[in-house]
mmCIF file of C-alpha atoms in Angstrom:
data_model
loop_
_atom_site.group_PDB
_atom_site.id
_atom_site.type_symbol
_atom_site.label_atom_id
_atom_site.label_comp_id
_atom_site.label_asym_id
_atom_site.label_seq_id
_atom_site.Cartn_x
_atom_site.Cartn_y
_atom_site.Cartn_z
ATOM 1 C CA MET A 1035 93.238 87.668 98.194
ATOM 2 C CA THR A 1036 94.221 84.392 98.131
ATOM 3 C CA ASP A 1037 98.265 82.773 97.608
ATOM 4 C CA LYS A 1038 96.905 81.568 94.500
ATOM 5 C CA ALA A 1039 94.519 84.846 93.387
ATOM 6 C CA PHE A 1040 97.706 87.115 94.325
ATOM 7 C CA ILE A 1041 100.528 84.663 92.038
ATOM 8 C CA GLU A 1042 97.978 84.996 89.208
ATOM 9 C CA TYR A 1043 97.571 89.048 89.535
ATOM 10 C CA ALA A 1044 101.191 89.350 89.837
ATOM 11 C CA LYS A 1045 101.762 87.474 86.111
ATOM 12 C CA ALA A 1046 98.974 89.539 84.550
ATOM 13 C CA HIS A 1047 100.212 92.659 85.633
ATOM 14 C CA GLN A 1048 104.186 92.460 85.376
ATOM 15 C CA LEU A 1049 104.120 94.493 81.862
ATOM 16 C CA GLU A 1050 102.119 97.005 83.266
ATOM 17 C CA ALA A 1051 104.439 97.125 86.174
ATOM 18 C CA LEU A 1052 107.530 98.519 83.819
ATOM 19 C CA ILE A 1053 106.006 102.173 82.984
ATOM 20 C CA SER A 1054 107.230 103.877 79.857
ATOM 21 C CA GLY A 1055 110.318 106.946 80.724
ATOM 22 C CA GLY A 1056 108.893 110.616 81.713
ATOM 23 C CA ALA A 1057 105.063 109.728 80.963
ATOM 24 C CA LEU A 1058 104.035 112.919 83.004
ATOM 25 C CA GLU A 1059 106.385 114.627 81.328
ATOM 26 C CA PRO A 1060 104.814 115.888 78.068
ATOM 27 C CA THR A 1061 108.451 117.008 76.569
ATOM 28 C CA ASP A 1062 111.007 114.204 77.527
ATOM 29 C CA LYS A 1063 111.638 111.195 75.525
ATOM 30 C CA HIS A 1064 109.543 108.601 76.917
ATOM 31 C CA ASP A 1065 111.714 105.513 74.901
ATOM 32 C CA TYR A 1066 112.350 103.591 77.814
ATOM 33 C CA VAL A 1067 111.328 102.201 80.909
ATOM 34 C CA GLY A 1068 111.264 105.395 83.254
ATOM 35 C CA ALA A 1069 110.527 103.160 86.549
ATOM 36 C CA ALA A 1070 109.291 100.152 87.255
ATOM 37 C CA VAL A 1071 106.960 98.745 90.653
ATOM 38 C CA ALA A 1072 108.699 96.438 92.693
ATOM 39 C CA VAL A 1073 109.102 95.229 96.228
ATOM 40 C CA ARG A 1074 111.423 97.080 98.234
ATOM 41 C CA GLY A 1075 113.434 96.921 101.589
ATOM 42 C CA ALA A 1076 115.346 99.840 102.232
ATOM 43 C CA LEU A 1077 118.524 99.587 105.848
ATOM 44 C CA PHE A 1078 120.093 102.290 107.414
ATOM 45 C CA PHE A 1079 123.390 101.418 109.185
ATOM 46 C CA ARG A 1080 126.790 102.915 110.638
ATOM 47 C CA ASN A 1081 130.109 102.938 110.084
ATOM 48 C CA ALA A 1082 130.259 102.323 105.978
ATOM 49 C CA ALA A 1083 134.120 103.013 106.129
ATOM 50 C CA ASP A 1084 134.935 99.894 108.723
ATOM 51 C CA PRO A 1085 136.394 96.726 106.806
ATOM 52 C CA GLU A 1086 133.676 95.251 108.397
ATOM 53 C CA VAL A 1087 130.759 96.708 107.467
ATOM 54 C CA ARG A 1088 131.770 96.968 103.458
ATOM 55 C CA ARG A 1089 132.556 93.159 104.150
ATOM 56 C CA ALA A 1090 128.807 92.543 105.553
ATOM 57 C CA ILE A 1091 127.807 94.634 102.416
ATOM 58 C CA SER A 1092 129.401 92.293 100.016
ATOM 59 C CA GLU A 1093 128.004 89.225 101.492
ATOM 60 C CA CYS A 1094 124.367 90.738 101.623
ATOM 61 C CA TYR A 1095 125.263 91.245 97.643
ATOM 62 C CA GLU A 1096 126.154 87.425 97.578
ATOM 63 C CA GLN A 1097 123.398 86.174 99.001
ATOM 64 C CA TYR A 1098 120.901 88.622 96.799
ATOM 65 C CA ARG A 1099 122.991 87.374 93.656
ATOM 66 C CA GLU A 1100 122.091 83.840 94.650
ATOM 67 C CA ILE A 1101 118.616 85.002 93.581
ATOM 68 C CA ALA A 1102 118.787 87.373 91.051
ATOM 69 C CA LYS A 1103 121.379 85.686 89.101
ATOM 70 C CA ASP A 1104 120.819 86.896 85.325
ATOM 71 C CA GLU A 1105 118.068 89.921 86.080
ATOM 72 C CA LEU A 1106 121.432 91.877 87.510
ATOM 73 C CA LYS A 1107 122.576 93.302 84.019
ATOM 74 C CA TRP A 1108 124.214 97.267 84.822
ATOM 75 C CA LEU A 1109 126.912 98.220 87.636
ATOM 76 C CA TRP A 1110 126.566 102.279 88.305
ATOM 77 C CA ARG A 1111 129.193 103.752 90.233
ATOM 78 C CA ASP A 1112 129.288 107.652 91.018
ATOM 79 C CA GLY A 1113 131.249 109.477 88.376
ATOM 80 C CA LYS A 1114 131.876 106.318 85.981
ATOM 81 C CA GLU A 1115 130.040 105.212 82.886
ATOM 82 C CA PRO A 1116 127.205 102.550 83.639
ATOM 83 C CA VAL A 1117 129.151 98.766 83.038
ATOM 84 C CA ARG A 1118 127.643 95.730 81.466
ATOM 85 C CA ILE A 1119 127.300 92.934 83.760
ATOM 86 C CA LYS A 1120 126.789 89.247 83.422
ATOM 87 C CA GLY A 1121 124.528 86.850 86.095
ATOM 88 C CA GLY A 1122 125.186 89.605 88.484
ATOM 89 C CA ASN A 1123 128.981 88.812 88.227
ATOM 90 C CA LEU A 1124 130.804 92.182 89.930
ATOM 91 C CA PRO A 1125 134.699 93.023 89.271
ATOM 92 C CA SER A 1126 136.801 91.819 92.523
ATOM 93 C CA GLY A 1127 136.397 94.479 95.943
ATOM 94 C CA THR A 1128 133.174 96.298 93.917
ATOM 95 C CA PHE A 1129 132.254 96.787 98.060
ATOM 96 C CA THR A 1130 135.558 96.378 99.767
ATOM 97 C CA SER A 1131 138.209 97.815 97.774
ATOM 98 C CA TYR A 1132 137.697 101.637 98.555
ATOM 99 C CA SER A 1133 139.805 104.139 101.027
ATOM 100 C CA ASP A 1134 137.798 105.297 103.949
ATOM 101 C CA LYS A 1135 138.264 108.922 102.231
ATOM 102 C CA ALA A 1136 136.156 107.681 99.694
ATOM 103 C CA ALA A 1137 132.405 107.250 99.548
ATOM 104 C CA LEU A 1138 131.698 103.491 98.761
ATOM 105 C CA THR A 1139 128.784 104.170 95.786
ATOM 106 C CA ALA A 1140 127.277 100.973 93.770
ATOM 107 C CA TYR A 1141 123.782 100.158 92.497
ATOM 108 C CA VAL A 1142 123.213 97.022 89.907
ATOM 109 C CA THR A 1143 120.266 97.363 87.721
ATOM 110 C CA SER A 1144 118.433 94.963 85.829
ATOM 111 C CA GLY A 1145 116.989 96.982 83.326
ATOM 112 C CA ASP A 1146 117.801 95.549 79.716
ATOM 113 C CA ALA A 1147 119.453 98.920 78.842
ATOM 114 C CA SER A 1148 121.420 100.734 80.824
ATOM 115 C CA ALA A 1149 118.914 103.868 81.080
ATOM 116 C CA ASP A 1150 115.659 101.163 81.970
ATOM 117 C CA ALA A 1151 114.001 100.719 85.573
ATOM 118 C CA GLY A 1152 114.072 97.175 86.374
ATOM 119 C CA PHE A 1153 112.041 94.928 89.027
ATOM 120 C CA TRP A 1154 115.416 94.323 91.063
ATOM 121 C CA HIS A 1155 118.038 96.265 91.994
ATOM 122 C CA PHE A 1156 120.541 96.234 94.575
ATOM 123 C CA GLN A 1157 122.066 99.971 95.898
ATOM 124 C CA VAL A 1158 124.317 101.400 98.537
ATOM 125 C CA PHE A 1159 126.025 104.429 99.544
ATOM 126 C CA GLY A 1160 127.947 104.537 102.229
ATOM 127 C CA GLN A 1161 129.918 107.872 103.873
ATOM 128 C CA GLN A 1162 133.654 108.539 104.008
ATOM 129 C CA ARG A 1163 134.775 108.187 107.362
ATOM 130 C CA TRP A 1164 135.411 111.757 108.199
ATOM 131 C CA ARG A 1165 131.781 112.948 106.677
ATOM 132 C CA GLU A 1166 130.275 109.995 109.252
ATOM 133 C CA ALA A 1167 132.069 110.941 112.464
ATOM 134 C CA ARG A 1168 130.271 114.680 112.296
ATOM 135 C CA PRO A 1169 128.351 115.107 114.469
ATOM 136 C CA HIS A 1170 125.663 115.502 112.951
ATOM 137 C CA ALA A 1171 125.949 113.380 110.054
ATOM 138 C CA GLY A 1172 123.098 111.099 108.811
ATOM 139 C CA LEU A 1173 123.342 107.360 108.236
ATOM 140 C CA ASN A 1174 124.365 105.257 105.507
ATOM 141 C CA ALA A 1175 121.694 103.473 103.046
ATOM 142 C CA LEU A 1176 121.714 99.952 101.229
ATOM 143 C CA THR A 1177 118.388 99.027 99.221
ATOM 144 C CA PHE A 1178 117.398 96.170 97.135
ATOM 145 C CA SER A 1179 113.986 94.791 95.170
ATOM 146 C CA THR A 1180 112.798 91.857 93.703
ATOM 147 C CA SER A 1181 109.679 91.234 91.833
ATOM 148 C CA LEU A 1182 106.432 91.070 92.867
ATOM 149 C CA LEU A 1183 106.044 87.857 91.366
ATOM 150 C CA TYR A 1184 109.366 86.655 93.102
ATOM 151 C CA VAL A 1185 107.405 87.410 96.418
ATOM 152 C CA ALA A 1186 104.361 86.082 95.390
ATOM 153 C CA GLU A 1187 105.736 82.877 94.102
ATOM 154 C CA ASN A 1188 108.060 82.558 97.330
ATOM 155 C CA PRO A 1189 106.024 83.702 100.082
ATOM 156 C CA ALA A 1190 108.814 83.908 103.064
ATOM 157 C CA ALA A 1191 112.406 84.915 100.567
ATOM 158 C CA PHE A 1192 112.052 88.443 100.752
ATOM 159 C CA GLN A 1193 111.778 88.172 104.599
ATOM 160 C CA THR A 1194 114.720 86.790 104.089
ATOM 161 C CA LEU A 1195 116.609 88.574 103.159
ATOM 162 C CA PHE A 1196 115.478 91.548 104.711
ATOM 163 C CA VAL A 1197 116.152 89.854 108.039
ATOM 164 C CA ASP A 1198 119.260 88.837 107.495
ATOM 165 C CA PHE A 1199 121.561 91.906 105.677
ATOM 166 C CA ALA A 1200 119.138 94.144 108.689
ATOM 167 C CA ARG A 1201 121.385 91.815 111.060
ATOM 168 C CA ARG A 1202 124.632 91.719 109.092
ATOM 169 C CA LEU A 1203 124.650 95.222 108.956
ATOM 170 C CA LYS A 1204 122.837 96.236 112.301
ATOM 171 C CA VAL A 1205 121.329 98.512 111.569
ATOM 172 C CA VAL A 1206 119.701 101.323 112.971
ATOM 173 C CA SER A 1207 116.106 100.998 111.143
ATOM 174 C CA GLY A 1208 114.544 99.647 107.732
ATOM 175 C CA TYR A 1209 111.367 99.035 106.127
ATOM 176 C CA ALA A 1210 110.386 97.164 102.961
ATOM 177 C CA GLY A 1211 106.702 97.268 100.516
ATOM 178 C CA TYR A 1212 105.666 98.266 97.441
ATOM 179 C CA ALA A 1213 107.946 101.195 95.940
ATOM 180 C CA LEU A 1214 108.771 102.674 92.124
ATOM 181 C CA ASN A 1215 112.570 101.814 90.927
ATOM 182 C CA LEU A 1216 113.114 105.085 89.301
ATOM 183 C CA SER A 1217 115.837 105.053 85.515
ATOM 184 C CA LEU A 1218 119.021 105.658 87.454
ATOM 185 C CA ALA A 1219 119.851 107.771 84.169
ATOM 186 C CA LYS A 1220 116.635 110.223 84.204
ATOM 187 C CA THR A 1221 115.162 110.265 87.897
ATOM 188 C CA ALA A 1222 114.010 113.525 87.706
ATOM 189 C CA ALA A 1223 111.985 113.101 84.544
ATOM 190 C CA ASN A 1224 110.041 110.198 86.277
ATOM 191 C CA VAL A 1225 109.360 111.898 90.089
ATOM 192 C CA PRO A 1226 106.221 112.688 88.877
ATOM 193 C CA THR A 1227 105.338 109.082 88.061
ATOM 194 C CA GLU A 1228 106.119 108.187 91.183
ATOM 195 C CA TYR A 1229 103.690 111.084 92.821
ATOM 196 C CA GLN A 1230 101.027 110.082 91.431
ATOM 197 C CA LEU A 1231 101.207 106.229 92.283
ATOM 198 C CA ALA A 1232 101.578 107.465 96.029
ATOM 199 C CA LYS A 1233 98.554 109.380 95.295
ATOM 200 C CA GLN A 1234 96.702 106.456 94.168
ATOM 201 C CA MET A 1235 98.173 104.110 96.838
ATOM 202 C CA ILE A 1236 99.106 105.231 100.104
ATOM 203 C CA ALA A 1237 101.547 102.437 101.380
ATOM 204 C CA PHE A 1238 103.856 103.089 98.290
ATOM 205 C CA ASP A 1239 106.882 104.464 99.404
ATOM 206 C CA VAL A 1240 107.868 107.771 98.068
ATOM 207 C CA GLY A 1241 111.352 108.869 97.233
ATOM 208 C CA GLU A 1242 115.197 107.888 96.989
ATOM 209 C CA PRO A 1243 115.838 106.330 100.426
ATOM 210 C CA LEU A 1244 120.098 107.004 99.679
ATOM 211 C CA LEU A 1245 118.980 110.484 99.555
ATOM 212 C CA GLN A 1246 116.760 110.335 103.052
ATOM 213 C CA ALA A 1247 119.325 108.413 104.988
ATOM 214 C CA ALA A 1248 120.866 111.839 106.308
ATOM 215 C CA ARG A 1249 117.620 112.662 107.949
ATOM 216 C CA LEU A 1250 117.206 108.916 110.121
ATOM 217 C CA ARG A 1251 119.884 109.201 112.256
ATOM 218 C CA ASP A 1252 117.717 109.331 115.622
ATOM 219 C CA GLY A 1253 114.231 108.069 113.990
ATOM 220 C CA ILE A 1254 111.960 106.105 111.673
ATOM 221 C CA LYS A 1255 110.937 107.453 108.405
ATOM 222 C CA THR A 1256 107.842 104.829 107.423
ATOM 223 C CA VAL A 1257 106.505 101.955 108.394
ATOM 224 C CA GLY A 1258 105.940 99.416 105.950
ATOM 225 C CA TRP A 1259 105.258 95.236 105.601
ATOM 226 C CA LEU A 1260 108.426 94.601 106.639
ATOM 227 C CA THR A 1261 109.844 97.670 109.757
ATOM 228 C CA ALA A 1262 113.158 97.563 111.738
ATOM 229 C CA LEU A 1263 114.219 98.849 114.551
ATOM 230 C CA ASP A 1264 117.523 98.733 116.534
ATOM 231 C CA LYS A 1265 117.456 98.644 120.058
ATOM 232 C CA GLU A 1266 118.000 101.675 120.958
ATOM 233 C CA LEU A 1267 114.580 102.563 118.924
ATOM 234 C CA LEU A 1268 112.756 99.630 120.464
ATOM 235 C CA ASP A 1269 113.239 100.576 124.073
ATOM 236 C CA LYS A 1270 112.125 104.434 122.749
ATOM 237 C CA ALA A 1271 109.183 102.625 121.317
ATOM 238 C CA GLY A 1272 108.522 100.972 124.853
ATOM 239 C CA GLY A 1273 110.150 97.797 124.285
ATOM 240 C CA LEU A 1274 109.463 94.248 123.357
ATOM 241 C CA ASP A 1275 106.591 93.541 125.429
ATOM 242 C CA THR A 1276 104.743 96.285 124.462
ATOM 243 C CA LEU A 1277 104.872 95.857 121.216
ATOM 244 C CA ARG A 1278 103.412 92.695 121.566
ATOM 245 C CA ASN A 1279 100.584 94.276 123.369
ATOM 246 C CA GLU A 1280 99.803 96.099 120.513
ATOM 247 C CA LEU A 1281 100.752 93.445 117.371
ATOM 248 C CA PRO A 1282 98.542 90.537 117.706
ATOM 249 C CA PRO A 1283 100.596 87.509 116.494
ATOM 250 C CA ASN A 1284 98.321 86.068 114.216
ATOM 251 C CA TRP A 1285 98.933 89.302 111.946
ATOM 252 C CA TYR A 1286 102.079 89.793 112.926
ATOM 253 C CA ALA A 1287 105.492 88.490 112.889
ATOM 254 C CA LEU A 1288 108.471 89.752 115.336
ATOM 255 C CA TYR A 1289 111.820 88.814 114.801
ATOM 256 C CA ASP A 1290 114.756 89.597 116.861
ATOM 257 C CA LEU A 1291 117.717 92.263 115.423
ATOM 258 C CA ASN A 1292 120.259 92.201 117.673
ATOM 259 C CA GLY A 1293 118.319 92.881 121.079
ATOM 260 C CA GLY A 1294 116.295 95.086 118.068
ATOM 261 C CA VAL A 1295 113.653 93.829 116.299
ATOM 262 C CA VAL A 1296 111.745 93.950 112.818
ATOM 263 C CA ILE A 1297 108.312 93.427 112.444
ATOM 264 C CA GLN A 1298 106.127 91.841 109.400
ATOM 265 C CA ALA A 1299 102.544 92.961 108.672
ATOM 266 C CA GLY A 1300 100.365 90.783 107.049
ATOM 267 C CA ARG A 1301 101.058 87.944 104.593
ATOM 268 C CA ARG A 1302 102.325 90.313 101.790
ATOM 269 C CA PRO A 1303 102.892 93.662 101.229
ATOM 270 C CA GLU A 1304 99.880 96.269 100.915
ATOM 271 C CA ALA A 1305 99.525 98.727 98.640
ATOM 272 C CA GLY A 1306 96.624 100.986 99.885
ATOM 273 C CA SER A 1307 94.643 101.287 96.681
ATOM 274 C CA SER A 1308 90.927 102.418 96.301
ATOM 275 C CA THR A 1309 88.639 99.266 97.902
ATOM 276 C CA ASP A 1310 85.719 100.588 95.395
ATOM 277 C CA GLY A 1311 87.309 99.797 91.805
ATOM 278 C CA ASP A 1312 87.820 103.022 90.627
ATOM 279 C CA GLU A 1313 91.593 103.931 90.148
ATOM 280 C CA ASN A 1314 90.325 107.922 91.159
ATOM 281 C CA GLY A 1315 89.051 106.911 94.305
ATOM 282 C CA PRO A 1316 90.129 107.499 97.808
ATOM 283 C CA PRO A 1317 93.127 105.425 98.901
ATOM 284 C CA VAL A 1318 92.512 102.982 102.139
ATOM 285 C CA PRO A 1319 95.459 102.500 104.711
ATOM 286 C CA PRO A 1320 96.043 99.017 105.277
ATOM 287 C CA PRO A 1321 95.071 97.962 108.902
ATOM 288 C CA ASN A 1322 97.808 96.662 109.765
ATOM 289 C CA TYR A 1323 99.944 99.346 108.388
ATOM 290 C CA VAL A 1324 97.559 102.229 110.708
ATOM 291 C CA ILE A 1325 97.509 100.059 114.097
ATOM 292 C CA LEU A 1326 101.865 99.165 113.421
ATOM 293 C CA ASN A 1327 102.065 103.077 112.484
ATOM 294 C CA ALA A 1328 100.719 104.014 116.026
ATOM 295 C CA ALA A 1329 102.374 101.776 118.208
ATOM 296 C CA LEU A 1330 105.942 103.521 116.499
ATOM 297 C CA LYS A 1331 104.636 106.654 116.072
ATOM 298 C CA SER A 1332 106.545 107.896 118.645
ATOM 299 C CA VAL A 1333 110.180 107.285 117.148
ATOM 300 C CA ARG A 1334 109.002 108.422 113.532
ATOM 301 C CA VAL A 1335 111.158 111.198 113.035
ATOM 302 C CA PRO A 1336 109.387 114.973 112.181
ATOM 303 C CA SER A 1337 110.270 115.841 108.906
ATOM 304 C CA VAL A 1338 112.447 114.633 105.808
ATOM 305 C CA TRP A 1339 112.939 117.942 104.542
ATOM 306 C CA GLN A 1340 111.700 116.807 100.848
ATOM 307 C CA LEU A 1341 110.790 113.011 99.754
ATOM 308 C CA GLN A 1342 111.041 114.489 96.289
ATOM 309 C CA ILE A 1343 113.968 116.252 93.169
ATOM 310 C CA GLY A 1344 112.007 117.043 90.032
ATOM 311 C CA GLN A 1345 112.976 118.929 86.941
ATOM 312 C CA PRO A 1346 113.272 122.468 87.437
ATOM 313 C CA GLY A 1347 110.325 124.123 85.455
ATOM 314 C CA SER A 1348 108.691 120.862 86.049
ATOM 315 C CA ALA A 1349 104.702 121.387 84.659
ATOM 316 C CA SER A 1350 103.996 117.952 86.922
ATOM 317 C CA PRO A 1351 103.389 117.791 90.897
ATOM 318 C CA TYR A 1352 105.879 116.454 93.246
ATOM 319 C CA PHE A 1353 106.438 116.209 96.791
ATOM 320 C CA ALA A 1354 108.738 119.473 96.477
ATOM 321 C CA THR A 1355 107.707 121.180 99.991
ATOM 322 C CA THR A 1356 108.584 120.369 103.478
ATOM 323 C CA ALA A 1357 105.320 120.236 104.459
ATOM 324 C CA GLU A 1358 103.387 118.620 101.703
ATOM 325 C CA SER A 1359 106.510 115.860 102.190
ATOM 326 C CA ASP A 1360 106.082 115.488 105.939
ATOM 327 C CA ASP A 1361 102.244 115.140 105.329
ATOM 328 C CA TRP A 1362 103.145 112.391 103.908
ATOM 329 C CA LEU A 1363 105.002 110.790 106.830
ATOM 330 C CA ARG A 1364 101.985 111.269 108.833
ATOM 331 C CA ARG A 1365 99.567 109.846 106.219
ATOM 332 C CA PHE A 1366 98.698 106.937 108.451
ATOM 333 C CA ASP A 1367 98.333 108.668 111.588
ATOM 334 C CA VAL A 1368 94.312 108.495 112.757
ATOM 335 C CA SER A 1369 92.497 109.512 116.179
ATOM 336 C CA ASP A 1370 92.309 106.876 119.061
ATOM 337 C CA ASP A 1371 88.306 106.750 117.925
ATOM 338 C CA ARG A 1372 89.288 105.643 114.187
ATOM 339 C CA LEU A 1373 92.532 102.760 115.420
ATOM 340 C CA VAL A 1374 89.420 101.156 117.339
ATOM 341 C CA ASP A 1375 88.105 101.280 114.124
ATOM 342 C CA TYR A 1376 91.457 99.549 112.650
ATOM 343 C CA LYS A 1377 91.930 97.029 114.796
ATOM 344 C CA ALA A 1378 88.039 95.149 114.363
ATOM 345 C CA LYS A 1379 89.109 95.763 110.392
ATOM 346 C CA LEU A 1380 92.254 94.062 111.249
ATOM 347 C CA LEU A 1381 90.369 90.560 111.828
ATOM 348 C CA HIS A 1382 89.116 90.154 109.091
ATOM 349 C CA THR A 1383 92.297 90.538 106.758
ATOM 350 C CA PRO A 1384 94.224 87.065 106.213
ATOM 351 C CA LEU A 1385 95.976 85.236 108.884
ATOM 352 C CA LEU A 1386 99.412 84.852 109.419
ATOM 353 C CA ASP A 1387 101.313 80.978 109.022
ATOM 354 C CA ALA A 1388 104.462 79.047 108.733
ATOM 355 C CA ASP A 1389 104.445 79.735 105.258
ATOM 356 C CA CYS A 1390 105.007 82.993 104.518
ATOM 357 C CA THR A 1391 106.885 83.757 108.191
ATOM 358 C CA LEU A 1392 110.300 82.612 109.160
ATOM 359 C CA PRO A 1393 111.252 79.438 111.654
ATOM 360 C CA ASP A 1394 113.080 82.483 113.789
ATOM 361 C CA ARG A 1395 109.484 84.281 115.707
ATOM 362 C CA ALA A 1396 110.547 86.287 118.873
#
């Protein structure tokens, strides 16, 4: 798909990307937007209770707000009612005026009503200092998203946000690509919708990153359009030279991350849907993701326990078991023989150029 065709596709499918609430739960109410197809980044980092890190989170939000502006309409915080906001402006100290004994919770969304999912969101969960100090504590998480149309019309803007945020937060790992933003008010009722899309489009993210951060202390969850590794994980993966040998620069851009790396795989995010025009056909893994997965498989966590938490007694399926959840982690794994085939397929995919990459490639 050309860049122009991608923009037209994004424009034509804006309304279809908003999915009614509880779409696969017949007994639930459907009078709200339950899910929104978006491009989402997830970043995992340490020391959320430190004032320096909380200031960095605030700086990330201000950079994001400059882009999102009037799209941002609601502020949610744990234990409080959602608050309507204008122009993305938040109460002073939203990210910084916390005791280090309290968790940092702030979820900014773009739905017309507070219960509606939207394309745009900025969400952060930071642990209390005492909790993060425990020997087996997980990481903190920040997620942000934009509409697909925004990515189509601004081919390097999302990458700028992701790389800038990753550097500022000194992240351990992160990834970005297609995802489904779920209603904060009724998340569990819309989990089956996410499951169904993930079965149709293999490159879609699954699950709430803010919850999965607890399992990502020592490795990555997945690869995506953008994938971040700190220096320790990069070294475990063989180092920058090894990645350069595995990831040809015509299709992969590498950016420095405080000694680690952010990897851009392709011009734009991939969904990994069927290529035969049949929505019921098997999903097709994008070659650039399969090759990147092979290069980083050694630093992937072995398990995330459970990708999704649905409604008790739900009649619709979701990733409710560890076995199925961990199979999803391995969805891009292929044999060495098939990996050669994917490398051949990569040669027929669009090349990177200066329009869709950042100027400071490593």
